Tab-separated table of C-alpha atoms in Angstrom:
chain	number	residue	atom	x	y	z
A	1	MET	CA	62.552	40.287	140.304
A	2	LYS	CA	64.681	42.199	137.864
A	3	ALA	CA	67.473	40.441	136.065
A	4	ILE	CA	70.628	42.464	136.372
A	5	VAL	CA	73.318	42.022	133.775
A	6	LEU	CA	76.409	41.503	135.875
A	7	ILE	CA	78.552	41.417	132.772
A	8	ILE	CA	77.819	45.108	132.506
A	9	VAL	CA	77.926	45.651	136.255
A	10	GLY	CA	81.272	43.919	136.383
A	11	ALA	CA	82.597	46.250	133.738
A	12	ALA	CA	81.208	49.306	135.459
A	13	ILE	CA	82.350	48.647	139.010
A	14	GLY	CA	85.006	51.161	139.856
A	15	LEU	CA	87.745	49.981	142.208
A	16	SER	CA	88.666	53.457	143.179
A	17	GLY	CA	89.629	52.276	146.647
A	18	PRO	CA	92.890	50.449	147.369
A	19	ALA	CA	91.541	46.885	147.161
A	20	GLN	CA	93.787	44.482	149.034
A	21	ALA	CA	95.692	42.053	146.835
A	22	ARG	CA	95.774	38.379	147.769
A	23	THR	CA	98.261	35.992	146.268
A	24	LEU	CA	97.524	32.375	145.430
A	25	GLU	CA	99.588	31.410	148.463
A	26	ALA	CA	97.500	33.676	150.698
A	27	ILE	CA	94.250	32.289	149.287
A	28	ARG	CA	95.360	28.730	149.916
A	29	ALA	CA	96.559	29.624	153.404
A	30	SER	CA	93.157	31.140	154.216
A	31	GLY	CA	91.347	28.139	152.728
A	32	ALA	CA	88.903	30.222	150.691
A	33	LEU	CA	88.577	31.980	147.334
A	34	ARG	CA	86.391	35.079	147.695
A	35	LEU	CA	83.851	35.879	144.964
A	36	CYS	CA	81.933	39.154	144.742
A	37	ALA	CA	78.411	38.717	143.363
A	38	HIS	CA	75.030	40.422	143.429
A	39	PRO	CA	72.635	38.782	145.921
A	40	ASN	CA	69.509	39.033	143.734
A	41	SER	CA	70.374	38.635	140.083
A	42	LEU	CA	69.387	35.238	138.729
A	43	PRO	CA	70.574	33.624	136.563
A	44	PHE	CA	73.896	35.181	137.657
A	45	ALA	CA	73.707	34.747	141.438
A	46	ARG	CA	71.285	34.580	144.320
A	47	LYS	CA	71.832	34.652	148.057
A	48	GLY	CA	70.375	31.725	149.942
A	49	GLY	CA	68.291	30.204	147.176
A	50	ASP	CA	68.070	27.242	144.868
A	51	PRO	CA	69.209	27.559	142.154
A	52	SER	CA	72.088	29.676	143.341
A	53	GLY	CA	73.078	31.091	139.943
A	54	PHE	CA	75.796	30.145	137.485
A	55	GLN	CA	78.339	32.519	139.029
A	56	VAL	CA	78.042	30.777	142.380
A	57	GLU	CA	78.266	27.341	140.771
A	58	LEU	CA	81.264	28.300	138.639
A	59	GLY	CA	82.914	29.970	141.626
A	60	GLN	CA	82.558	26.752	143.597
A	61	VAL	CA	84.255	24.619	140.970
A	62	LEU	CA	86.996	27.219	140.449
A	63	ALA	CA	87.660	27.232	144.181
A	64	ARG	CA	87.749	23.450	144.204
A	65	GLU	CA	90.297	23.507	141.381
A	66	LEU	CA	92.488	25.743	143.563
A	67	GLY	CA	92.100	23.391	146.515
A	68	VAL	CA	90.005	25.767	148.645
A	69	SER	CA	86.354	26.520	149.403
A	70	LEU	CA	84.311	29.438	148.047
A	71	ARG	CA	83.400	32.462	150.141
A	72	LEU	CA	80.758	34.805	148.765
A	73	ASP	CA	80.865	38.551	149.282
A	74	TRP	CA	77.493	40.020	148.334
A	75	ILE	CA	77.711	43.453	146.775
A	76	ILE	CA	75.278	45.779	145.048
A	77	THR	CA	77.264	48.972	144.569
A	78	GLN	CA	80.862	49.897	143.892
A	79	TYR	CA	81.117	51.268	147.411
A	80	GLN	CA	80.557	47.791	148.836
A	81	MET	CA	83.183	46.427	146.476
A	82	ARG	CA	85.813	48.567	148.159
A	83	SER	CA	85.308	46.929	151.536
A	84	ALA	CA	84.514	43.395	150.349
A	85	ASN	CA	88.107	42.612	149.393
A	86	CYS	CA	87.051	39.712	147.183
A	87	ASP	CA	89.510	37.971	144.898
A	88	ILE	CA	87.443	37.571	141.729
A	89	LEU	CA	84.327	38.584	139.807
A	90	LEU	CA	82.829	36.431	137.084
A	91	ASP	CA	81.372	37.275	133.670
A	92	VAL	CA	83.389	40.436	133.162
A	93	ILE	CA	84.117	41.835	129.713
A	94	ALA	CA	87.515	40.546	128.572
A	95	ASP	CA	88.791	43.850	127.299
A	96	ARG	CA	91.596	45.790	128.950
A	97	GLU	CA	90.181	49.118	127.791
A	98	ALA	CA	86.725	48.269	129.165
A	99	GLN	CA	88.323	47.269	132.472
A	100	GLY	CA	90.508	50.375	132.644
A	101	GLU	CA	88.574	52.002	135.472
A	102	THR	CA	87.889	48.785	137.368
A	103	ARG	CA	91.595	47.896	137.572
A	104	LEU	CA	90.615	44.256	137.309
A	105	ARG	CA	93.082	41.870	135.702
A	106	ILE	CA	91.358	39.509	133.329
A	107	SER	CA	91.843	35.805	132.766
A	108	LYS	CA	91.813	34.079	129.441
A	109	PRO	CA	88.234	34.323	128.113
A	110	TYR	CA	85.935	31.355	128.599
A	111	TYR	CA	82.957	32.267	126.379
A	112	ARG	CA	81.716	34.832	123.886
A	113	THR	CA	78.537	36.853	124.094
A	114	GLY	CA	77.182	40.261	123.203
A	115	VAL	CA	73.850	41.638	122.002
A	116	ALA	CA	71.401	39.393	120.184
A	117	LEU	CA	67.813	39.867	119.078
A	118	ALA	CA	64.946	38.009	120.731
A	119	VAL	CA	61.820	37.846	118.596
A	120	PRO	CA	58.495	35.986	118.671
A	121	SER	CA	58.685	32.506	117.185
A	122	SER	CA	56.423	33.638	114.327
A	123	SER	CA	58.487	36.746	113.499
A	124	ALA	CA	59.812	37.261	109.953
A	125	LEU	CA	62.921	38.970	111.332
A	126	THR	CA	66.115	37.017	110.693
A	127	SER	CA	68.965	39.322	111.769
A	128	PHE	CA	69.925	42.857	112.771
A	129	LYS	CA	70.061	43.697	109.064
A	130	SER	CA	66.373	42.867	108.673
A	131	LEU	CA	65.376	45.621	111.114
A	132	GLY	CA	63.777	48.632	109.478
A	133	GLU	CA	61.635	51.677	109.967
A	134	HIS	CA	58.574	49.522	110.612
A	135	THR	CA	60.094	47.396	113.375
A	136	LYS	CA	60.266	48.584	116.971
A	137	VAL	CA	63.140	47.237	119.064
A	138	GLY	CA	63.416	47.236	122.839
A	139	VAL	CA	66.810	48.423	124.128
A	140	GLN	CA	68.301	49.143	127.541
A	141	VAL	CA	68.581	52.765	128.519
A	142	GLY	CA	72.011	54.219	127.768
A	143	SER	CA	73.251	51.055	126.047
A	144	VAL	CA	75.541	50.818	123.035
A	145	ALA	CA	72.818	48.818	121.288
A	146	ALA	CA	70.408	51.735	121.760
A	147	MET	CA	72.888	54.076	120.081
A	148	ILE	CA	73.756	51.771	117.187
A	149	ILE	CA	70.187	50.724	116.414
A	150	GLY	CA	68.972	54.293	116.782
A	151	GLN	CA	71.623	55.502	114.312
A	152	ARG	CA	70.132	53.098	111.773
A	153	HIS	CA	66.804	54.947	112.107
A	154	VAL	CA	65.101	51.876	113.550
A	155	PRO	CA	62.388	52.879	116.062
A	156	ILE	CA	63.424	51.926	119.588
A	157	SER	CA	61.630	51.569	122.887
A	158	ILE	CA	63.701	52.212	126.025
A	159	PHE	CA	63.610	49.810	128.989
A	160	GLY	CA	65.443	49.810	132.276
A	161	PHE	CA	65.945	46.045	132.369
A	162	GLU	CA	66.370	43.325	129.786
A	163	THR	CA	63.540	41.297	131.319
A	164	ASP	CA	61.131	44.177	130.738
A	165	SER	CA	61.941	44.309	127.029
A	166	LEU	CA	61.620	40.514	126.774
A	167	ASP	CA	58.203	40.702	128.436
A	168	ALA	CA	57.229	43.419	125.944
A	169	VAL	CA	58.179	41.181	123.007
A	170	SER	CA	56.245	38.236	124.391
A	171	ASN	CA	53.217	40.519	124.895
A	172	LYS	CA	53.467	41.737	121.246
A	173	GLU	CA	54.129	45.313	122.377
A	174	ILE	CA	57.362	45.523	120.359
A	175	ASP	CA	58.855	43.469	117.532
A	176	ALA	CA	62.213	42.517	119.031
A	177	ALA	CA	64.440	42.970	122.066
A	178	ALA	CA	68.159	43.710	121.825
A	179	VAL	CA	69.442	41.710	124.785
A	180	THR	CA	72.240	39.387	125.776
A	181	PRO	CA	71.822	35.713	124.834
A	182	THR	CA	72.125	35.088	128.577
A	183	ALA	CA	68.987	37.070	129.359
A	184	ALA	CA	67.070	35.605	126.424
A	185	GLY	CA	68.080	32.015	127.222
A	186	TYR	CA	67.063	32.328	130.865
A	187	PHE	CA	63.778	33.988	129.855
A	188	ASN	CA	62.968	31.014	127.636
A	189	LEU	CA	63.838	28.579	130.434
A	190	THR	CA	61.566	30.342	132.907
A	191	HIS	CA	58.789	31.179	130.417
A	192	PRO	CA	58.425	27.974	128.357
A	193	ASP	CA	54.922	28.983	127.283
A	194	LYS	CA	56.262	32.282	125.870
A	195	ALA	CA	59.605	31.111	124.478
A	196	LEU	CA	61.200	33.540	122.034
A	197	ARG	CA	63.470	32.864	119.065
A	198	ILE	CA	67.019	34.089	119.625
A	199	LEU	CA	68.712	35.416	116.487
A	200	ASP	CA	72.459	35.179	116.008
A	201	ARG	CA	74.626	38.073	117.114
A	202	ASP	CA	76.021	40.301	114.350
A	203	GLU	CA	79.777	39.735	114.562
A	204	GLY	CA	80.201	42.501	111.982
A	205	VAL	CA	79.548	45.121	114.682
A	206	ALA	CA	82.455	44.905	117.114
A	207	ASP	CA	80.778	46.944	119.862
A	208	LEU	CA	77.924	44.434	120.078
A	209	ASN	CA	80.196	41.446	120.748
A	210	TRP	CA	82.701	40.629	123.457
A	211	ASN	CA	84.511	37.805	125.198
A	212	VAL	CA	83.912	37.063	128.873
A	213	ALA	CA	86.541	36.268	131.496
A	214	VAL	CA	87.240	36.086	135.210
A	215	GLY	CA	88.074	39.475	136.688
A	216	MET	CA	90.820	39.281	139.320
A	217	VAL	CA	91.627	41.916	141.903
A	218	ARG	CA	95.365	42.512	141.648
A	219	PRO	CA	96.412	38.843	141.418
A	220	ASP	CA	99.990	37.619	141.472
A	221	ASP	CA	101.292	35.604	138.532
A	222	ALA	CA	100.630	32.317	140.326
A	223	LEU	CA	96.932	33.124	140.841
A	224	ARG	CA	96.496	34.226	137.231
A	225	GLU	CA	98.094	31.031	135.973
A	226	ALA	CA	96.025	28.907	138.355
A	227	ILE	CA	92.764	30.544	137.249
A	228	ASP	CA	93.668	30.212	133.557
A	229	GLY	CA	94.586	26.565	134.042
A	230	ALA	CA	91.373	25.810	135.921
A	231	LEU	CA	89.245	27.508	133.251
A	232	GLU	CA	90.910	25.501	130.511
A	233	ARG	CA	90.279	22.219	132.328
A	234	LEU	CA	86.663	23.147	133.104
A	235	ARG	CA	86.025	24.176	129.496
A	236	ASN	CA	87.611	21.056	128.064
A	237	ASP	CA	85.644	18.649	130.259
A	238	GLY	CA	82.362	20.470	129.626
A	239	THR	CA	81.838	21.651	133.207
A	240	ILE	CA	81.335	25.315	132.303
A	241	ASP	CA	78.913	24.488	129.492
A	242	ARG	CA	76.883	22.266	131.833
A	243	ILE	CA	76.694	24.939	134.544
A	244	TYR	CA	75.393	27.625	132.175
A	245	GLY	CA	73.203	25.087	130.381
A	246	ARG	CA	71.248	24.498	133.591
A	247	TYR	CA	70.111	28.119	133.259
A	248	GLY	CA	69.058	27.785	129.620
A	249	ILE	CA	72.229	29.363	128.251
A	250	VAL	CA	74.185	27.891	125.348
A	251	LEU	CA	77.757	29.176	125.443
A	252	GLN	CA	79.799	30.016	122.382
A	253	ALA	CA	83.568	29.620	122.335
A	254	PRO	CA	85.578	32.832	122.756
A	255	ARG	CA	87.311	34.358	119.741
């Protein structure tokens, strides 16, 4: 099964259709908050399985904070998004420019992520700056990381999925994988015999770091305030950290 980075998917989904807006009052009247998620993208979400994915678990506690239940709308492409009429997506990039085409309104961010390096435990690599002409790095096709690392004249190997590049590192085919800490953390959880060392992100390169938020489909002010308030409570009491931690992911506070 291929891990699909819904952070990126969330940023790339185009709401070119006239998605129907639902106010907080309408959501409470219907008794359900609707979340759009991919049906086969652990650790993000999975349809009908255990574990269900951190997006499903976080969606459930967000819905509970609003006094309603969670309804899942499973989508794979932007065309399904148009007809799903969900209220929120999770793990979207908290950047108004990045969300320009999606038309999603973003909540206050609830964690920070980006592109890290995953290397074998025995590797001498310590950071992005230690990469050189003799180190081969796995990158996703068409990614910003591929462009930036390539511009530094570091040899790269192109992969379609983060999990493929992580497998290549663990099999000693390449020296490092430029992946999200989410993908690397879940890989280590599910491959304890091949656990990789995750190097810190380079905050000096803005394009390789971003905050993450809830994406809302044309919310009213009351819904935005309710989501922001719920996120703050769930961050402060450790709920969000515990949910992601069950999938091997250590969250960093947003900046």
